[in-house]
Coordinates of C-alpha atoms and ligand atoms in Angstrom, one line a residue:
M28 CA 36.5 76.1 16.7
I29 CA 38.3 73.1 15.2
L30 CA 36.3 69.9 14.7
I31 CA 38.1 66.6 14.2
K32 CA 35.6 64.0 13.1
N33 CA 35.5 60.3 12.2
I34 CA 38.5 59.5 14.4
K35 CA 39.2 55.8 14.3
A36 CA 40.2 55.9 18.0
L37 CA 40.8 58.5 20.6
L38 CA 43.5 57.3 22.9
Q39 CA 44.1 58.2 26.6
V40 CA 40.7 59.6 27.5
R41 CA 40.7 60.2 31.2
P42 CA 38.6 62.1 33.8
A43 CA 40.0 65.6 34.2
L44 CA 40.0 65.3 38.0
N45 CA 42.5 62.5 38.2
A46 CA 45.9 64.0 39.1
T47 CA 48.1 61.1 40.3
P48 CA 50.6 59.0 38.3
L49 CA 49.4 55.7 36.9
A50 CA 51.0 52.6 38.6
G51 CA 50.6 48.8 38.5
L52 CA 47.4 47.6 36.8
E53 CA 46.3 51.1 36.1
Q54 CA 49.5 51.7 34.1
S55 CA 48.6 48.7 31.9
F56 CA 45.1 50.0 31.0
L57 CA 44.6 52.6 28.2
P58 CA 41.2 54.1 27.9
I59 CA 40.1 54.3 24.2
L60 CA 37.0 55.8 22.5
E61 CA 36.4 54.4 19.0
N62 CA 34.6 56.3 16.1
A63 CA 34.8 59.6 17.8
F64 CA 34.9 63.4 17.3
L65 CA 36.8 66.0 19.2
L66 CA 36.1 69.8 19.4
I67 CA 38.8 72.4 20.1
E68 CA 37.9 75.9 21.2
K69 CA 40.8 78.4 21.4
D70 CA 43.6 76.5 23.1
R71 CA 41.4 73.9 25.0
I72 CA 39.5 70.7 24.3
A73 CA 35.9 71.8 24.4
D74 CA 34.2 68.5 23.9
F75 CA 34.6 64.9 22.5
G76 CA 32.5 61.9 22.2
E77 CA 31.0 59.3 19.9
M78 CA 30.3 60.2 16.3
S79 CA 26.6 59.8 16.9
R80 CA 26.6 63.1 18.7
C81 CA 29.1 64.9 16.6
P82 CA 28.4 68.7 16.1
L83 CA 27.3 69.5 12.5
R84 CA 29.9 72.1 11.7
A85 CA 32.8 74.2 12.9
D86 CA 35.2 76.9 11.5
V87 CA 37.8 74.3 10.6
E88 CA 37.0 70.6 10.0
I89 CA 39.4 67.7 9.8
D90 CA 38.2 64.3 8.6
A91 CA 40.3 61.8 10.5
F92 CA 39.0 58.7 8.8
G93 CA 41.3 55.7 9.6
R94 CA 43.4 57.9 11.9
M95 CA 44.0 58.0 15.6
L96 CA 44.2 61.0 17.9
L97 CA 46.3 60.9 21.1
P98 CA 47.7 63.4 23.6
A99 CA 51.0 65.0 22.6
W100 CA 54.1 63.6 24.4
C101 CA 55.3 64.9 27.7
D102 CA 59.1 64.5 27.6
S103 CA 60.1 65.0 31.2
H104 CA 63.9 64.7 30.9
T105 CA 66.0 66.5 28.2
H106 CA 69.3 68.4 27.8
I107 CA 68.5 70.2 24.5
V108 CA 70.4 73.4 25.2
Y109 CA 74.0 72.5 24.0
A110 CA 76.6 73.9 21.7
A111 CA 77.5 71.0 19.5
A112 CA 77.1 67.3 18.8
R113 CA 79.7 64.8 20.0
E114 CA 80.0 62.3 17.2
E115 CA 83.8 62.0 17.7
E116 CA 83.1 60.3 21.1
F117 CA 80.6 58.0 19.3
V118 CA 83.4 56.9 17.0
Q119 CA 85.8 56.4 20.0
R120 CA 83.2 54.2 21.7
I121 CA 82.9 52.1 18.6
Q122 CA 86.6 51.6 18.8
G123 CA 86.3 50.3 22.4
V124 CA 86.7 53.4 24.7
S125 CA 84.0 53.5 27.3
Y126 CA 81.8 56.5 28.2
E127 CA 83.4 56.7 31.7
M128 CA 86.9 56.6 30.2
I129 CA 86.1 59.4 27.8
A130 CA 84.7 61.5 30.7
A131 CA 87.7 60.8 32.9
K132 CA 89.9 62.3 30.2
G133 CA 88.0 65.5 30.2
G134 CA 85.6 64.5 27.4
G135 CA 81.9 63.9 27.8
I136 CA 80.0 66.5 29.8
L137 CA 83.2 68.6 30.2
N138 CA 83.7 68.6 26.4
S139 CA 80.1 70.0 26.0
A140 CA 80.8 72.6 28.8
R141 CA 83.9 73.9 27.1
R142 CA 82.1 74.4 23.9
L143 CA 79.0 75.9 25.5
Q144 CA 81.1 78.4 27.5
N145 CA 82.2 79.9 24.1
K146 CA 78.7 80.4 22.7
S147 CA 76.5 83.4 23.2
E148 CA 73.0 83.2 24.6
S149 CA 71.5 83.9 21.1
E150 CA 73.6 81.3 19.4
L151 CA 72.5 78.7 21.9
L152 CA 68.9 79.8 21.5
T153 CA 69.0 79.3 17.8
G154 CA 70.1 75.7 18.2
A155 CA 67.6 75.0 21.0
I156 CA 64.7 76.3 19.0
Q157 CA 65.5 74.0 16.2
R158 CA 65.5 71.0 18.6
V159 CA 62.2 72.1 20.1
E160 CA 60.7 72.3 16.6
E161 CA 62.1 68.9 15.7
A162 CA 60.5 67.5 19.0
R163 CA 57.2 69.2 18.2
A164 CA 57.2 67.6 14.7
L165 CA 57.6 64.2 16.4
G166 CA 54.6 64.9 18.6
T167 CA 56.1 66.4 21.8
G168 CA 53.9 69.0 23.5
A169 CA 55.8 69.5 26.8
M170 CA 59.4 69.1 27.8
E171 CA 61.7 69.5 30.7
I172 CA 65.1 71.0 29.8
K173 CA 68.1 70.9 32.1
S174 CA 71.1 73.2 32.5
G175 CA 74.4 71.4 33.3
Y176 CA 76.6 72.2 30.3
G177 CA 77.6 75.5 31.8
L178 CA 79.4 74.6 35.0
T179 CA 80.4 78.2 35.7
L180 CA 78.1 80.8 37.3
E181 CA 77.9 82.7 34.1
S182 CA 77.3 79.8 31.8
E183 CA 74.8 78.0 34.0
L184 CA 72.8 81.3 34.1
K185 CA 73.2 81.6 30.4
M186 CA 71.7 78.2 29.8
L187 CA 68.7 78.9 32.2
R188 CA 68.1 82.2 30.4
V189 CA 68.0 80.4 27.1
I190 CA 65.4 78.0 28.5
R191 CA 63.4 80.9 29.9
R192 CA 63.4 82.6 26.4
L193 CA 62.4 79.3 24.8
K194 CA 59.3 79.2 27.1
S195 CA 57.9 82.3 25.4
L196 CA 58.9 81.3 21.9
T197 CA 57.1 78.0 21.4
D198 CA 53.7 76.3 21.8
V199 CA 55.6 73.5 23.6
T200 CA 55.2 73.8 27.4
I201 CA 58.7 74.0 29.0
K202 CA 60.0 73.3 32.5
A203 CA 63.5 74.3 33.5
T204 CA 65.8 72.3 35.8
F205 CA 69.0 73.5 37.3
L206 CA 71.7 70.9 36.9
G207 CA 74.9 72.7 38.0
A208 CA 75.9 69.4 39.6
H209 CA 76.3 67.6 36.3
A210 CA 80.1 67.2 36.5
V211 CA 83.0 68.6 38.5
P212 CA 85.0 71.0 36.2
L213 CA 88.7 69.9 35.8
E214 CA 90.0 73.0 37.6
Y215 CA 88.0 72.0 40.7
K216 CA 89.1 68.4 40.6
Q217 CA 91.3 68.7 43.7
R218 CA 88.9 71.1 45.5
R219 CA 85.5 69.7 44.8
N220 CA 84.0 71.4 47.8
E221 CA 84.7 74.8 46.3
Y222 CA 82.7 73.8 43.2
I223 CA 79.8 72.6 45.4
S224 CA 80.0 75.8 47.4
L225 CA 79.8 77.8 44.1
I226 CA 76.6 75.9 43.3
I227 CA 75.1 76.4 46.7
N228 CA 76.3 79.9 47.6
K229 CA 76.6 81.7 44.2
M230 CA 74.5 79.9 41.6
L231 CA 71.4 78.9 43.6
P232 CA 70.6 82.4 45.2
I233 CA 70.7 84.1 41.7
I234 CA 68.7 81.3 40.1
A235 CA 66.1 81.5 42.8
A236 CA 66.0 85.3 42.8
E237 CA 65.5 85.4 39.0
N238 CA 63.1 82.5 39.1
L239 CA 65.1 80.6 36.5
A240 CA 64.4 77.0 37.6
D241 CA 61.4 74.9 38.4
Y242 CA 63.5 71.9 39.7
I243 CA 67.0 70.9 40.8
D244 CA 68.9 67.9 39.6
V245 CA 72.2 66.3 40.6
F246 CA 74.1 63.6 38.7
C247 CA 74.6 61.2 41.6
E248 CA 77.2 58.7 40.3
K249 CA 80.7 57.6 41.0
M250 CA 82.0 59.6 38.0
A251 CA 80.1 62.7 39.2
F252 CA 78.7 63.5 42.7
S253 CA 78.7 61.4 45.9
V254 CA 75.6 60.8 48.0
A255 CA 76.8 63.3 50.6
E256 CA 77.5 65.9 48.0
T257 CA 74.1 65.2 46.4
E258 CA 72.4 65.7 49.8
N259 CA 74.1 69.0 50.4
I260 CA 73.0 70.3 47.1
L261 CA 69.4 69.0 47.4
E262 CA 69.2 70.5 50.9
A263 CA 70.3 73.9 49.6
G264 CA 67.8 73.7 46.7
A265 CA 65.0 72.8 49.1
K266 CA 65.6 76.1 50.9
Y267 CA 64.6 77.9 47.7
G268 CA 61.6 75.6 47.2
L269 CA 63.3 73.6 44.3
K270 CA 62.1 70.0 44.2
P271 CA 64.6 67.4 43.0
K272 CA 64.4 65.3 39.8
I273 CA 67.7 63.4 40.0
H274 CA 70.0 61.4 37.7
T275 CA 70.9 58.3 39.6
N276 CA 71.7 54.6 39.2
Q277 CA 72.8 55.0 35.6
F278 CA 76.0 52.9 36.2
N279 CA 76.1 52.2 40.0
S280 CA 73.7 51.7 42.8
M281 CA 75.3 53.8 45.5
G282 CA 72.6 55.5 47.6
G283 CA 71.2 58.0 45.2
I284 CA 67.7 56.6 45.6
E285 CA 67.8 57.1 49.4
A286 CA 69.0 60.7 49.0
A287 CA 66.3 61.4 46.3
V288 CA 63.4 60.1 48.4
K289 CA 64.7 61.8 51.5
Y290 CA 64.4 65.2 49.8
G291 CA 61.0 64.4 48.2
A292 CA 62.2 63.9 44.6
I293 CA 59.3 64.0 42.0
S294 CA 61.2 61.5 39.9
V295 CA 64.4 59.5 39.9
D296 CA 65.8 59.1 36.4
H297 CA 67.9 56.4 34.5
L298 CA 67.8 53.4 36.9
E299 CA 69.7 51.1 34.6
V300 CA 71.1 49.5 37.8
L301 CA 68.6 49.1 40.6
N302 CA 68.1 46.7 43.4
E303 CA 65.1 45.4 45.3
K304 CA 65.6 47.6 48.4
E305 CA 65.7 50.7 46.2
M306 CA 62.5 49.7 44.4
I307 CA 60.7 49.3 47.8
L308 CA 61.9 52.8 48.8
L309 CA 60.5 54.2 45.6
R310 CA 57.2 52.5 46.1
N311 CA 56.8 53.7 49.7
H312 CA 57.5 57.3 48.6
K313 CA 55.4 57.3 45.5
T314 CA 58.3 58.5 43.4
I315 CA 58.1 58.3 39.6
A316 CA 60.7 56.1 38.0
T317 CA 61.7 57.9 34.8
L318 CA 63.3 55.5 32.4
L319 CA 65.5 56.6 29.5
P320 CA 65.9 53.6 27.3
T321 CA 67.7 55.4 24.4
A322 CA 70.7 56.1 26.7
P323 CA 71.8 52.5 27.3
F324 CA 70.8 51.7 23.7
F325 CA 73.1 54.4 22.4
L326 CA 75.9 53.5 24.8
N327 CA 75.4 49.8 24.0
D328 CA 75.2 49.2 27.8
V329 CA 73.9 45.7 28.6
H330 CA 72.1 47.1 31.7
T331 CA 68.5 48.1 31.0
P332 CA 66.1 49.5 33.5
P333 CA 63.9 46.9 35.2
A334 CA 60.6 48.3 33.9
R335 CA 58.6 45.2 34.5
Q336 CA 59.7 44.8 38.1
L337 CA 59.0 48.4 38.8
M338 CA 55.5 48.1 37.4
N339 CA 54.9 44.8 39.2
K340 CA 55.7 46.7 42.4
S341 CA 53.2 49.5 41.5
I342 CA 55.8 52.1 41.0
P343 CA 54.7 54.6 38.3
V344 CA 57.0 54.5 35.3
A345 CA 57.5 57.5 33.0
L346 CA 59.6 57.4 29.7
A347 CA 61.6 60.3 28.3
T348 CA 64.2 60.9 25.6
D349 CA 67.1 62.2 27.8
C350 CA 68.0 64.0 24.5
N351 CA 71.6 65.2 24.9
P352 CA 74.8 65.2 22.7
G353 CA 76.6 62.5 24.8
T354 CA 74.3 59.6 25.6
S355 CA 71.1 60.1 23.6
P356 CA 71.3 62.3 20.6
S357 CA 67.6 61.7 19.7
I358 CA 64.6 63.7 20.5
S359 CA 62.1 61.1 19.2
M360 CA 59.5 60.0 21.7
P361 CA 58.0 57.5 19.2
F362 CA 61.4 55.8 19.1
V363 CA 61.5 55.7 23.0
W364 CA 58.1 54.0 22.9
S365 CA 59.3 51.4 20.5
L366 CA 62.5 50.8 22.5
A367 CA 60.5 50.6 25.8
C368 CA 58.4 47.8 24.2
I369 CA 61.3 46.0 22.6
R370 CA 64.0 46.3 25.3
L371 CA 62.0 46.9 28.5
R372 CA 59.2 44.6 27.6
M373 CA 56.5 47.3 28.3
T374 CA 53.3 46.7 26.5
P375 CA 52.2 49.5 24.0
E376 CA 49.5 50.6 26.6
E377 CA 52.1 50.8 29.5
G378 CA 54.4 52.7 27.2
L379 CA 51.8 55.2 26.0
N380 CA 50.8 55.9 29.6
A381 CA 54.5 56.4 30.5
L382 CA 55.0 58.9 27.6
T383 CA 52.0 61.0 28.2
W384 CA 50.2 60.9 31.6
N385 CA 53.1 59.8 33.8
G386 CA 55.5 62.1 31.9
A387 CA 53.1 65.0 32.6
C388 CA 53.1 64.1 36.3
A389 CA 56.9 64.0 36.3
M390 CA 56.9 67.7 35.4
E391 CA 53.7 68.6 37.3
V392 CA 51.7 69.7 34.2
Q393 CA 49.0 67.0 34.6
N394 CA 46.3 69.5 35.4
D395 CA 46.6 70.8 31.8
L396 CA 48.2 68.1 29.8
G397 CA 48.9 64.4 29.4
C398 CA 45.4 63.1 28.5
I399 CA 42.3 63.8 26.6
A400 CA 39.7 65.4 28.8
K401 CA 37.3 68.4 28.5
G402 CA 39.0 71.6 29.6
K403 CA 42.6 70.4 29.1
I404 CA 44.9 72.2 26.7
A405 CA 44.5 70.9 23.1
N406 CA 47.9 69.2 22.7
L407 CA 47.3 66.4 20.3
I408 CA 48.9 64.0 17.8
L409 CA 46.9 63.0 14.7
T410 CA 48.3 59.8 13.1
K411 CA 48.3 58.9 9.5
P412 CA 45.9 56.0 8.7
V413 CA 47.1 53.1 10.8
P414 CA 45.7 49.6 11.5
S415 CA 45.9 49.6 15.3
M416 CA 47.3 51.2 18.4
A417 CA 50.0 48.5 18.7
Y418 CA 51.1 49.3 15.2
L419 CA 52.5 52.7 16.4
P420 CA 55.4 51.4 18.6
Y421 CA 55.8 48.3 16.3
A422 CA 56.5 50.5 13.3
F423 CA 59.7 51.9 14.7
G424 CA 61.5 54.5 12.7
T425 CA 58.4 55.0 10.5
N426 CA 56.9 58.5 10.7
W427 CA 53.2 57.8 11.4
I428 CA 52.5 61.3 12.6
E429 CA 50.3 63.4 10.2
K430 CA 49.9 66.5 12.3
T431 CA 50.5 67.9 15.8
I432 CA 48.1 70.3 17.4
L433 CA 49.6 72.3 20.2
K434 CA 47.6 74.8 22.3
G435 CA 44.9 74.5 19.6
N436 CA 47.3 75.5 16.8
I437 CA 47.6 73.1 13.9
H438 CA 51.2 72.4 12.9
Ligands
LIG1699 O1 71.5 61.8 31.3 N1 74.1 61.1 32.9 C1 74.3 62.3 32.9 N2 73.9 63.2 32.0 C2 73.5 62.9 30.7 C3 74.6 62.7 29.7 C4 75.3 63.9 29.6 C5 76.4 63.9 28.5 O2 77.1 62.9 28.3 O3 76.6 64.9 27.9 C6 72.5 61.7 30.7 O4 72.8 60.6 30.2
LIG1700 FE1 70.0 63.1 31.5

């Protein structure tokens, strides 16, 4: 038993029965309990409440005077299995070359794929574990990880096997997404259909038979896959019971949203460019809009996702890091929170709901994670002494995390 007492504020306390994403006014409200205790038994939250009814003792006691306790982050969109960073492309962009131009010349995702194809499963695992540990130290308790830097049968399977091994090596809860349709390899440029057929007829059956993926993703974009191609791939995924979480509307609005809702996507991710009609579609299908503000920040893209308009239309907004070597080399959810407040004009409360509960819903782990409730897994962040909740996203770049507790283990 671990007892945390004298907690200045317990953030995100919600009834365990609630299982739907927060939208509209609900997203703007953050339930808080002040001057509280919380009790952990094994890997679960056993009890919490006001200090007046705090239990007298426990095996381990933590005095949280002046500190806040909140649920660990649920980072529902990452690409953390990769071979190497791409800082040379960062320098090219400073000199004026665009992300799309770099990709068109065989850089970008194809650059990462070439490097990953030459690495062994265990080399990739070593790098990925380090990134998961870094995420955990920054308060992440659950993350979705995508393939998509393999782009051959062998290397896509290699990535998904790394993700499967990660699942058993860490306290961080992990979901795997198959993103074979991340880019068309150069050798398939003149015969795109053959690459799509490789995804559908060779990769998917093995991935499904070995149960290597929880979701399917497609990069639906002018520089990647068309709407018709996206639909074919999602259709094939559906036959194996893989629900979509898709990359769309990063640079162009071209029908990706329509395709995503048609195949029952849990979330549509990026949305830097999004029109009114598309927002209405999302609202009508109760699809989560996952915004990744560090990607346009890092690419210095003037387009930012219309978070306020989405929330005004009662569309649930989740926030994630998109951690990847090309467009978002940061695994920091606290930084995403600050950027969401600064650039997307989300309030601290809306942001926290997006980073925890709605992130949990975007990877379907909300029965166990995403809020503080009795019986949920004890995935928690204990802050250093802080003046208020709003101080947390305000103090960007400051490490205000004192400890993370995952599955009842203190780190
Ligand atoms: O989410 N947009 C597509 N995929 C990644 C970037 C991948 C890369 O450049 O390596 C993203 O931004
Ligand atoms: Fe991404």
